[in-house]
Amino acid sequence: TLFRSRDHVGVASTQDLLAIRNAALAHIGHSEYAVDSHLASANGFSAVGENRFKCNRFVADAAIEAGIAVPVLHTIPRPWPAPDGRYPPIANEWANGNVAIPGWRYLGSEVYPEPGFIAGHPSRAIGHCGIVDYDGLTISARPDGVGRNSRLMLEIGRAHV
């Protein structure tokens, strides 16, 4: 794809994109989103237990920290008195142009990536997503915590509208 041949990305075209990138960058090296960690409920989303991938929650939380709304796309009903489960878009949904995410525009794989874009790598399972940094790498929740990924993940993008 277009992204695999780029050496760098450039600059963010909006303050919102820059704010998302900066919020993501502030988490690098932290383990709160690691697979073996328990992530508490926050930002209107339910907790995510141990042994669960959390890249979609990281993307949603970073955007919300930047002041950008991310909708609850999944509500799992639970019997009373337990509250219903509420979750942001999963990685495959960030990377799918057929899934509407209110407030976010699907860009596809032929758009030149900018810092702050949400990049997704779809898969038959759950996929992976992260936030584009200045050098074209992505910042995402990895198995051991928040870190940077290769450019190879930059296949599909979304941007806040």
CSV table of N, CA and C in Angstrom, one decimal:
chain,number,residue,atom,x,y,z
A,1,THR,N,0.8,-1.2,0.0
A,1,THR,CA,0.0,0.0,0.0
A,1,THR,C,0.9,1.2,0.0
A,2,LEU,N,0.3,2.4,-0.1
A,2,LEU,CA,0.9,3.6,-0.2
A,2,LEU,C,1.8,3.9,1.0
A,3,PHE,N,1.3,3.5,2.2
A,3,PHE,CA,2.0,3.8,3.5
A,3,PHE,C,3.4,3.1,3.6
A,4,ARG,N,3.5,1.9,3.0
A,4,ARG,CA,4.7,1.1,3.2
A,4,ARG,C,5.9,1.7,2.6
A,5,SER,N,5.8,2.6,1.6
A,5,SER,CA,6.9,3.2,1.0
A,5,SER,C,7.3,4.6,1.5
A,6,ARG,N,6.6,5.0,2.5
A,6,ARG,CA,6.9,6.4,3.1
A,6,ARG,C,8.0,6.3,4.2
A,7,ASP,N,8.9,7.3,4.1
A,7,ASP,CA,9.9,7.4,5.2
A,7,ASP,C,9.4,8.2,6.4
A,8,HIS,N,8.5,9.1,6.2
A,8,HIS,CA,8.0,9.9,7.3
A,8,HIS,C,6.6,10.3,7.0
A,9,VAL,N,5.9,11.0,7.9
A,9,VAL,CA,4.5,11.3,7.7
A,9,VAL,C,4.4,12.8,7.5
A,10,GLY,N,5.0,13.6,8.4
A,10,GLY,CA,4.8,15.1,8.2
A,10,GLY,C,4.1,15.7,9.4
A,11,VAL,N,3.2,16.6,9.1
A,11,VAL,CA,2.5,17.3,10.2
A,11,VAL,C,1.0,17.0,10.3
A,12,ALA,N,0.5,17.2,11.4
A,12,ALA,CA,-1.0,17.1,11.6
A,12,ALA,C,-1.7,18.3,11.0
A,13,SER,N,-2.7,18.1,10.3
A,13,SER,CA,-3.4,19.3,9.7
A,13,SER,C,-4.4,20.0,10.6
A,14,THR,N,-4.7,19.4,11.8
A,14,THR,CA,-5.6,20.1,12.7
A,14,THR,C,-5.1,19.9,14.1
A,15,GLN,N,-5.6,20.8,15.0
A,15,GLN,CA,-5.2,20.7,16.4
A,15,GLN,C,-5.7,19.5,17.1
A,16,ASP,N,-6.9,19.0,16.6
A,16,ASP,CA,-7.5,17.8,17.2
A,16,ASP,C,-6.6,16.6,16.9
A,17,LEU,N,-6.0,16.5,15.7
A,17,LEU,CA,-5.1,15.4,15.4
A,17,LEU,C,-3.9,15.5,16.2
A,18,LEU,N,-3.3,16.7,16.4
A,18,LEU,CA,-2.1,16.8,17.2
A,18,LEU,C,-2.4,16.5,18.6
A,19,ALA,N,-3.6,16.9,19.1
A,19,ALA,CA,-3.9,16.5,20.5
A,19,ALA,C,-4.0,15.0,20.7
A,20,ILE,N,-4.6,14.3,19.8
A,20,ILE,CA,-4.7,12.9,19.9
A,20,ILE,C,-3.3,12.2,19.9
A,21,ARG,N,-2.5,12.7,19.0
A,21,ARG,CA,-1.1,12.1,19.0
A,21,ARG,C,-0.4,12.4,20.3
A,22,ASN,N,-0.5,13.6,20.8
A,22,ASN,CA,0.2,13.9,22.1
A,22,ASN,C,-0.4,13.1,23.2
A,23,ALA,N,-1.7,12.9,23.3
A,23,ALA,CA,-2.3,12.1,24.3
A,23,ALA,C,-1.7,10.7,24.3
A,24,ALA,N,-1.6,10.1,23.1
A,24,ALA,CA,-1.1,8.8,22.9
A,24,ALA,C,0.3,8.7,23.3
A,25,LEU,N,1.1,9.7,22.9
A,25,LEU,CA,2.6,9.7,23.2
A,25,LEU,C,2.8,9.7,24.7
A,26,ALA,N,1.9,10.3,25.5
A,26,ALA,CA,2.1,10.4,26.9
A,26,ALA,C,2.0,9.0,27.6
A,27,HIS,N,1.4,8.0,26.9
A,27,HIS,CA,1.3,6.7,27.5
A,27,HIS,C,2.4,5.7,27.2
A,28,ILE,N,3.3,6.1,26.3
A,28,ILE,CA,4.4,5.2,25.9
A,28,ILE,C,5.2,4.7,27.1
A,29,GLY,N,5.4,3.4,27.2
A,29,GLY,CA,6.1,2.8,28.3
A,29,GLY,C,5.2,2.4,29.5
A,30,HIS,N,4.0,2.8,29.5
A,30,HIS,CA,3.1,2.5,30.6
A,30,HIS,C,2.4,1.1,30.4
A,31,SER,N,2.1,0.4,31.5
A,31,SER,CA,1.6,-0.9,31.4
A,31,SER,C,0.1,-1.0,31.6
A,32,GLU,N,-0.6,0.1,31.8
A,32,GLU,CA,-2.0,0.0,32.1
A,32,GLU,C,-2.9,-0.7,31.0
A,33,TYR,N,-2.4,-0.7,29.8
A,33,TYR,CA,-3.1,-1.3,28.7
A,33,TYR,C,-2.5,-2.7,28.3
A,34,ALA,N,-1.6,-3.2,29.1
A,34,ALA,CA,-1.0,-4.5,28.8
A,34,ALA,C,-2.1,-5.6,28.8
A,35,VAL,N,-1.9,-6.7,28.1
A,35,VAL,CA,-2.8,-7.8,28.0
A,35,VAL,C,-3.1,-8.4,29.4
A,36,ASP,N,-2.0,-8.5,30.2
A,36,ASP,CA,-2.2,-9.2,31.5
A,36,ASP,C,-2.7,-8.2,32.6
A,37,SER,N,-3.0,-6.9,32.3
A,37,SER,CA,-3.4,-6.0,33.3
A,37,SER,C,-5.0,-5.9,33.3
A,38,HIS,N,-5.5,-5.4,34.4
A,38,HIS,CA,-6.9,-5.1,34.5
A,38,HIS,C,-7.0,-3.6,34.2
A,39,LEU,N,-7.9,-3.2,33.3
A,39,LEU,CA,-8.1,-1.8,33.0
A,39,LEU,C,-9.5,-1.4,33.5
A,40,ALA,N,-9.5,-0.4,34.4
A,40,ALA,CA,-10.7,0.0,35.1
A,40,ALA,C,-11.6,0.7,34.1
A,41,SER,N,-12.9,0.8,34.5
A,41,SER,CA,-13.8,1.5,33.7
A,41,SER,C,-13.5,3.0,33.7
A,42,ALA,N,-13.7,3.7,32.6
A,42,ALA,CA,-13.4,5.1,32.5
A,42,ALA,C,-13.9,5.6,31.2
A,43,ASN,N,-14.1,6.9,31.1
A,43,ASN,CA,-14.6,7.6,29.9
A,43,ASN,C,-15.9,7.0,29.3
A,44,GLY,N,-16.7,6.5,30.2
A,44,GLY,CA,-18.0,5.9,29.7
A,44,GLY,C,-17.9,4.5,29.2
A,45,PHE,N,-16.7,3.9,29.3
A,45,PHE,CA,-16.5,2.5,28.9
A,45,PHE,C,-16.3,1.6,30.1
A,46,SER,N,-16.7,0.3,29.9
A,46,SER,CA,-16.6,-0.7,31.0
A,46,SER,C,-15.1,-1.1,31.1
A,47,ALA,N,-14.9,-1.7,32.3
A,47,ALA,CA,-13.5,-2.3,32.5
A,47,ALA,C,-13.2,-3.4,31.5
A,48,VAL,N,-11.9,-3.6,31.3
A,48,VAL,CA,-11.4,-4.6,30.5
A,48,VAL,C,-10.6,-5.5,31.3
A,49,GLY,N,-10.9,-6.8,31.4
A,49,GLY,CA,-10.2,-7.7,32.3
A,49,GLY,C,-8.8,-8.1,31.8
A,50,GLU,N,-8.2,-8.9,32.6
A,50,GLU,CA,-6.9,-9.5,32.3
A,50,GLU,C,-7.0,-10.5,31.1
A,51,ASN,N,-5.9,-10.7,30.4
A,51,ASN,CA,-5.9,-11.6,29.2
A,51,ASN,C,-6.8,-11.1,28.1
A,52,ARG,N,-7.0,-9.8,27.9
A,52,ARG,CA,-7.7,-9.2,26.9
A,52,ARG,C,-6.9,-8.2,26.2
A,53,PHE,N,-7.0,-8.1,24.9
A,53,PHE,CA,-6.3,-7.1,24.1
A,53,PHE,C,-7.0,-5.7,24.3
A,54,LYS,N,-6.3,-4.6,24.4
A,54,LYS,CA,-6.9,-3.4,24.8
A,54,LYS,C,-6.5,-2.2,23.8
A,55,CYS,N,-6.1,-2.5,22.6
A,55,CYS,CA,-5.7,-1.5,21.7
A,55,CYS,C,-6.9,-0.6,21.3
A,56,ASN,N,-8.1,-1.1,21.2
A,56,ASN,CA,-9.2,-0.2,20.8
A,56,ASN,C,-9.6,0.7,22.0
A,57,ARG,N,-9.4,0.2,23.2
A,57,ARG,CA,-9.7,1.0,24.4
A,57,ARG,C,-8.6,2.1,24.5
A,58,PHE,N,-7.4,1.8,24.2
A,58,PHE,CA,-6.3,2.8,24.2
A,58,PHE,C,-6.6,3.9,23.2
A,59,VAL,N,-7.0,3.5,22.0
A,59,VAL,CA,-7.3,4.6,21.0
A,59,VAL,C,-8.4,5.4,21.5
A,60,ALA,N,-9.5,4.8,22.0
A,60,ALA,CA,-10.6,5.6,22.5
A,60,ALA,C,-10.2,6.5,23.6
A,61,ASP,N,-9.5,6.0,24.6
A,61,ASP,CA,-9.1,6.8,25.8
A,61,ASP,C,-8.2,8.0,25.4
A,62,ALA,N,-7.3,7.7,24.5
A,62,ALA,CA,-6.4,8.8,24.0
A,62,ALA,C,-7.2,9.9,23.3
A,63,ALA,N,-8.1,9.5,22.5
A,63,ALA,CA,-8.9,10.5,21.8
A,63,ALA,C,-9.7,11.3,22.8
A,64,ILE,N,-10.3,10.6,23.8
A,64,ILE,CA,-11.1,11.3,24.8
A,64,ILE,C,-10.2,12.2,25.6
A,65,GLU,N,-9.0,11.8,26.0
A,65,GLU,CA,-8.1,12.7,26.7
A,65,GLU,C,-7.8,13.9,25.9
A,66,ALA,N,-7.8,13.8,24.6
A,66,ALA,CA,-7.6,15.0,23.7
A,66,ALA,C,-8.8,15.8,23.5
A,67,GLY,N,-9.9,15.4,24.1
A,67,GLY,CA,-11.2,16.2,24.0
A,67,GLY,C,-12.0,15.8,22.8
A,68,ILE,N,-11.8,14.6,22.2
A,68,ILE,CA,-12.5,14.2,21.1
A,68,ILE,C,-13.4,13.0,21.5
A,69,ALA,N,-14.7,13.1,21.1
A,69,ALA,CA,-15.7,12.1,21.5
A,69,ALA,C,-15.5,10.8,20.7
A,70,VAL,N,-15.6,9.7,21.4
A,70,VAL,CA,-15.6,8.3,20.8
A,70,VAL,C,-16.8,7.6,21.4
A,71,PRO,N,-17.7,7.2,20.4
A,71,PRO,CA,-18.9,6.6,20.9
A,71,PRO,C,-18.8,5.2,21.5
A,72,VAL,N,-19.8,4.8,22.3
A,72,VAL,CA,-20.0,3.4,22.7
A,72,VAL,C,-20.6,2.8,21.5
A,73,LEU,N,-20.0,1.8,20.9
A,73,LEU,CA,-20.6,1.0,19.8
A,73,LEU,C,-21.2,-0.3,20.2
A,74,HIS,N,-20.8,-0.7,21.4
A,74,HIS,CA,-21.2,-2.0,21.9
A,74,HIS,C,-21.8,-1.9,23.3
A,75,THR,N,-23.0,-2.4,23.5
A,75,THR,CA,-23.5,-2.5,24.8
A,75,THR,C,-23.9,-4.0,25.0
A,76,ILE,N,-23.4,-4.6,26.1
A,76,ILE,CA,-23.7,-5.9,26.4
A,76,ILE,C,-24.6,-6.0,27.6
A,77,PRO,N,-25.9,-6.4,27.4
A,77,PRO,CA,-26.8,-6.4,28.5
A,77,PRO,C,-26.4,-7.4,29.6
A,78,ARG,N,-26.5,-7.0,30.8
A,78,ARG,CA,-26.3,-7.9,31.9
A,78,ARG,C,-27.5,-7.9,32.9
A,79,PRO,N,-27.7,-8.9,33.6
A,79,PRO,CA,-28.8,-8.9,34.5
A,79,PRO,C,-28.7,-7.9,35.6
A,80,TRP,N,-29.8,-7.4,36.1
A,80,TRP,CA,-29.8,-6.4,37.2
A,80,TRP,C,-29.3,-7.2,38.4
A,81,PRO,N,-28.5,-6.6,39.3
A,81,PRO,CA,-28.1,-5.2,39.4
A,81,PRO,C,-26.8,-4.8,38.7
A,82,ALA,N,-26.2,-5.8,38.0
A,82,ALA,CA,-24.9,-5.5,37.3
A,82,ALA,C,-25.2,-4.5,36.2
A,83,PRO,N,-24.3,-3.5,36.0
A,83,PRO,CA,-24.4,-2.5,34.9
A,83,PRO,C,-24.1,-3.2,33.5
A,84,ASP,N,-24.7,-2.7,32.5
A,84,ASP,CA,-24.4,-3.2,31.1
A,84,ASP,C,-23.0,-2.9,30.8
A,85,GLY,N,-22.4,-3.8,30.0
A,85,GLY,CA,-21.0,-3.5,29.5
A,85,GLY,C,-21.1,-2.5,28.3
A,86,ARG,N,-20.2,-1.6,28.3
A,86,ARG,CA,-20.1,-0.5,27.3
A,86,ARG,C,-18.7,-0.5,26.7
A,87,TYR,N,-18.6,-0.6,25.4
A,87,TYR,CA,-17.3,-0.7,24.8
A,87,TYR,C,-17.2,0.2,23.5
A,88,PRO,N,-15.9,0.7,23.3
A,88,PRO,CA,-15.7,1.5,22.1
A,88,PRO,C,-15.6,0.6,20.8
A,89,PRO,N,-15.5,1.2,19.6
A,89,PRO,CA,-15.3,0.4,18.4
A,89,PRO,C,-14.1,-0.5,18.6
A,90,ILE,N,-14.2,-1.8,18.1
A,90,ILE,CA,-13.1,-2.7,18.1
A,90,ILE,C,-12.1,-2.4,17.0
A,91,ALA,N,-10.9,-2.9,17.0
A,91,ALA,CA,-9.9,-2.6,15.9
A,91,ALA,C,-10.4,-2.8,14.5
A,92,ASN,N,-11.1,-3.9,14.3
A,92,ASN,CA,-11.6,-4.2,13.0
A,92,ASN,C,-12.7,-3.2,12.5
A,93,GLU,N,-13.4,-2.6,13.5
A,93,GLU,CA,-14.3,-1.5,13.1
A,93,GLU,C,-13.6,-0.2,12.8
A,94,TRP,N,-12.5,0.1,13.5
A,94,TRP,CA,-11.8,1.3,13.1
A,94,TRP,C,-11.2,1.1,11.7
A,95,ALA,N,-10.9,-0.1,11.3
A,95,ALA,CA,-10.3,-0.4,10.0
A,95,ALA,C,-11.4,-0.8,8.9
A,96,ASN,N,-12.6,-0.6,9.1
A,96,ASN,CA,-13.7,-1.0,8.2
A,96,ASN,C,-14.5,0.2,7.7
A,97,GLY,N,-14.5,0.5,6.4
A,97,GLY,CA,-15.3,1.6,5.9
A,97,GLY,C,-16.8,1.3,5.9
A,98,ASN,N,-17.2,0.1,6.1
A,98,ASN,CA,-18.6,-0.2,6.2
A,98,ASN,C,-19.2,0.0,7.6
A,99,VAL,N,-18.4,0.3,8.5
A,99,VAL,CA,-18.9,0.5,9.9
A,99,VAL,C,-18.9,2.0,10.2
A,100,ALA,N,-20.0,2.5,10.6
A,100,ALA,CA,-20.1,4.0,10.9
A,100,ALA,C,-19.7,4.2,12.3
A,101,ILE,N,-18.7,5.1,12.5
A,101,ILE,CA,-18.3,5.5,13.8
A,101,ILE,C,-18.7,7.0,13.9
A,102,PRO,N,-19.7,7.4,14.6
A,102,PRO,CA,-20.2,8.8,14.6
A,102,PRO,C,-19.0,9.8,15.0
A,103,GLY,N,-18.8,10.8,14.2
A,103,GLY,CA,-17.8,11.8,14.5
A,103,GLY,C,-16.5,11.5,13.9
A,104,TRP,N,-16.3,10.3,13.2
A,104,TRP,CA,-15.1,9.9,12.6
A,104,TRP,C,-15.3,9.6,11.2
A,105,ARG,N,-14.4,10.0,10.3
A,105,ARG,CA,-14.4,9.8,8.9
A,105,ARG,C,-13.5,8.7,8.5
A,106,TYR,N,-14.0,7.7,7.7
A,106,TYR,CA,-13.1,6.7,7.2
A,106,TYR,C,-12.3,7.2,6.0
A,107,LEU,N,-11.0,7.0,6.0
A,107,LEU,CA,-10.1,7.5,5.0
A,107,LEU,C,-9.6,6.5,4.0
A,108,GLY,N,-9.6,5.3,4.4
A,108,GLY,CA,-9.0,4.2,3.5
A,108,GLY,C,-7.5,4.2,3.5
A,109,SER,N,-7.0,3.4,2.6
A,109,SER,CA,-5.5,3.2,2.6
A,109,SER,C,-4.7,4.0,1.6
A,110,GLU,N,-5.4,4.8,0.8
A,110,GLU,CA,-4.7,5.6,-0.1
A,110,GLU,C,-4.5,7.1,0.3
A,111,VAL,N,-4.9,7.4,1.5
A,111,VAL,CA,-4.7,8.8,2.0
A,111,VAL,C,-3.4,8.8,2.7
A,112,TYR,N,-2.6,9.9,2.5
A,112,TYR,CA,-1.3,10.1,3.1
A,112,TYR,C,-1.6,10.3,4.6
A,113,PRO,N,-1.0,9.5,5.5
A,113,PRO,CA,-1.3,9.5,6.9
A,113,PRO,C,-0.7,10.7,7.6
A,114,GLU,N,-1.4,11.2,8.6
A,114,GLU,CA,-1.0,12.3,9.4
A,114,GLU,C,-0.9,11.9,10.9
A,115,PRO,N,-0.1,12.6,11.6
A,115,PRO,CA,-0.1,12.3,13.1
A,115,PRO,C,-1.5,12.5,13.6
A,116,GLY,N,-1.9,11.6,14.5
A,116,GLY,CA,-3.3,11.7,15.1
A,116,GLY,C,-4.3,10.9,14.4
A,117,PHE,N,-4.0,10.4,13.1
A,117,PHE,CA,-5.0,9.5,12.5
A,117,PHE,C,-5.0,8.2,13.3
A,118,ILE,N,-6.2,7.5,13.2
A,118,ILE,CA,-6.3,6.2,13.8
A,118,ILE,C,-6.0,5.2,12.6
A,119,ALA,N,-5.0,4.4,12.9
A,119,ALA,CA,-4.6,3.4,11.8
A,119,ALA,C,-5.1,2.1,12.3
A,120,GLY,N,-5.6,1.3,11.4
A,120,GLY,CA,-6.0,0.0,11.8
A,120,GLY,C,-5.5,-1.1,10.8
A,121,HIS,N,-5.3,-2.2,11.4
A,121,HIS,CA,-4.9,-3.4,10.6
A,121,HIS,C,-5.9,-4.5,10.8
A,122,PRO,N,-6.8,-4.7,9.8
A,122,PRO,CA,-7.9,-5.6,10.0
A,122,PRO,C,-7.3,-7.1,9.9
A,123,SER,N,-8.1,-7.9,10.6
A,123,SER,CA,-7.8,-9.4,10.5
A,123,SER,C,-9.0,-10.2,10.7
A,124,ARG,N,-8.9,-11.5,10.5
A,124,ARG,CA,-10.1,-12.3,10.6
A,124,ARG,C,-10.5,-12.4,12.1
A,125,ALA,N,-9.6,-12.1,13.0
A,125,ALA,CA,-9.9,-12.2,14.4
A,125,ALA,C,-10.4,-10.8,14.8
A,126,ILE,N,-9.6,-10.0,15.6
A,126,ILE,CA,-10.0,-8.7,16.1
A,126,ILE,C,-9.3,-7.6,15.5
A,127,GLY,N,-8.2,-7.8,14.8
A,127,GLY,CA,-7.4,-6.8,14.3
A,127,GLY,C,-6.5,-6.0,15.3
A,128,HIS,N,-5.9,-4.9,14.9
A,128,HIS,CA,-5.1,-4.1,15.7
A,128,HIS,C,-5.3,-2.6,15.3
A,129,CYS,N,-5.2,-1.7,16.2
A,129,CYS,CA,-5.3,-0.3,15.9
A,129,CYS,C,-4.4,0.5,16.8
A,130,GLY,N,-4.1,1.7,16.3
A,130,GLY,CA,-3.2,2.6,17.0
A,130,GLY,C,-3.3,4.0,16.5
A,131,ILE,N,-2.5,4.9,16.9
A,131,ILE,CA,-2.5,6.3,16.6
A,131,ILE,C,-1.2,6.6,15.9
A,132,VAL,N,-1.3,7.3,14.7
A,132,VAL,CA,-0.1,7.6,13.9
A,132,VAL,C,0.7,8.7,14.6
A,133,ASP,N,2.0,8.5,14.6
A,133,ASP,CA,3.0,9.4,15.1
A,133,ASP,C,3.6,10.2,14.0
A,134,TYR,N,4.5,11.1,14.2
A,134,TYR,CA,5.1,11.9,13.2
A,134,TYR,C,6.0,11.1,12.2
A,135,ASP,N,6.6,10.1,12.7
A,135,ASP,CA,7.5,9.3,11.8
A,135,ASP,C,6.8,8.2,11.0
A,136,GLY,N,5.5,8.1,11.2
A,136,GLY,CA,4.8,7.0,10.5
A,136,GLY,C,4.6,5.8,11.3
A,137,LEU,N,5.3,5.7,12.4
A,137,LEU,CA,5.0,4.6,13.3
A,137,LEU,C,3.7,4.8,14.0
A,138,THR,N,3.1,3.8,14.6
A,138,THR,CA,1.9,4.0,15.4
A,138,THR,C,2.2,3.7,16.9
A,139,ILE,N,1.4,4.4,17.7
A,139,ILE,CA,1.4,4.3,19.1
A,139,ILE,C,0.2,3.4,19.5
A,140,SER,N,0.4,2.3,20.1
A,140,SER,CA,-0.7,1.5,20.4
A,140,SER,C,-0.5,0.6,21.7
A,141,ALA,N,-1.6,0.0,22.2
A,141,ALA,CA,-1.5,-0.9,23.3
A,141,ALA,C,-1.0,-2.3,22.7
A,142,ARG,N,0.2,-2.7,23.2
A,142,ARG,CA,0.8,-3.9,22.8
A,142,ARG,C,0.6,-4.9,23.9
A,143,PRO,N,1.0,-6.2,23.7
A,143,PRO,CA,0.8,-7.1,24.8
A,143,PRO,C,1.5,-6.7,26.1
A,144,ASP,N,2.6,-6.0,26.0
A,144,ASP,CA,3.3,-5.6,27.3
A,144,ASP,C,3.1,-4.2,27.7
A,145,GLY,N,2.2,-3.5,27.1
A,145,GLY,CA,1.9,-2.1,27.4
A,145,GLY,C,1.9,-1.2,26.2
A,146,VAL,N,1.9,0.1,26.4
A,146,VAL,CA,1.9,1.0,25.3
A,146,VAL,C,3.3,1.2,24.7
A,147,GLY,N,3.3,1.1,23.4
A,147,GLY,CA,4.6,1.2,22.7
A,147,GLY,C,4.4,1.6,21.2
A,148,ARG,N,5.4,1.5,20.4
A,148,ARG,CA,5.3,1.9,19.0
A,148,ARG,C,5.4,0.7,18.2
A,149,ASN,N,4.7,0.7,17.0
A,149,ASN,CA,4.6,-0.4,16.1
A,149,ASN,C,5.2,0.0,14.8
A,150,SER,N,5.4,-0.9,13.9
A,150,SER,CA,6.0,-0.7,12.6
A,150,SER,C,5.0,0.0,11.7
A,151,ARG,N,5.5,0.6,10.6
A,151,ARG,CA,4.6,1.2,9.6
A,151,ARG,C,3.7,0.2,8.9
A,152,LEU,N,4.0,-1.1,9.0
A,152,LEU,CA,3.2,-2.1,8.3
A,152,LEU,C,1.8,-2.1,8.8
A,153,MET,N,1.5,-1.6,10.0
A,153,MET,CA,0.2,-1.5,10.5
A,153,MET,C,-0.6,-0.5,9.8
A,154,LEU,N,0.0,0.5,9.2
A,154,LEU,CA,-0.7,1.6,8.6
A,154,LEU,C,-1.4,1.2,7.3
A,155,GLU,N,-2.5,0.6,7.4
A,155,GLU,CA,-3.2,0.2,6.2
A,155,GLU,C,-4.5,0.9,6.0
A,156,ILE,N,-5.2,1.2,7.1
A,156,ILE,CA,-6.5,1.9,7.0
A,156,ILE,C,-6.5,3.0,8.0
A,157,GLY,N,-7.1,4.1,7.7
A,157,GLY,CA,-7.1,5.2,8.6
A,157,GLY,C,-8.5,5.9,8.8
A,158,ARG,N,-8.6,6.5,9.9
A,158,ARG,CA,-9.8,7.3,10.3
A,158,ARG,C,-9.3,8.6,10.9
A,159,ALA,N,-10.1,9.7,10.7
A,159,ALA,CA,-9.8,10.9,11.3
A,159,ALA,C,-11.0,11.5,11.9
A,160,HIS,N,-10.9,12.3,13.0
A,160,HIS,CA,-12.0,12.9,13.6
A,160,HIS,C,-12.5,14.0,12.6
A,161,VAL,N,-13.8,14.2,12.5
A,161,VAL,CA,-14.4,15.2,11.6
A,161,VAL,C,-14.7,16.4,12.4
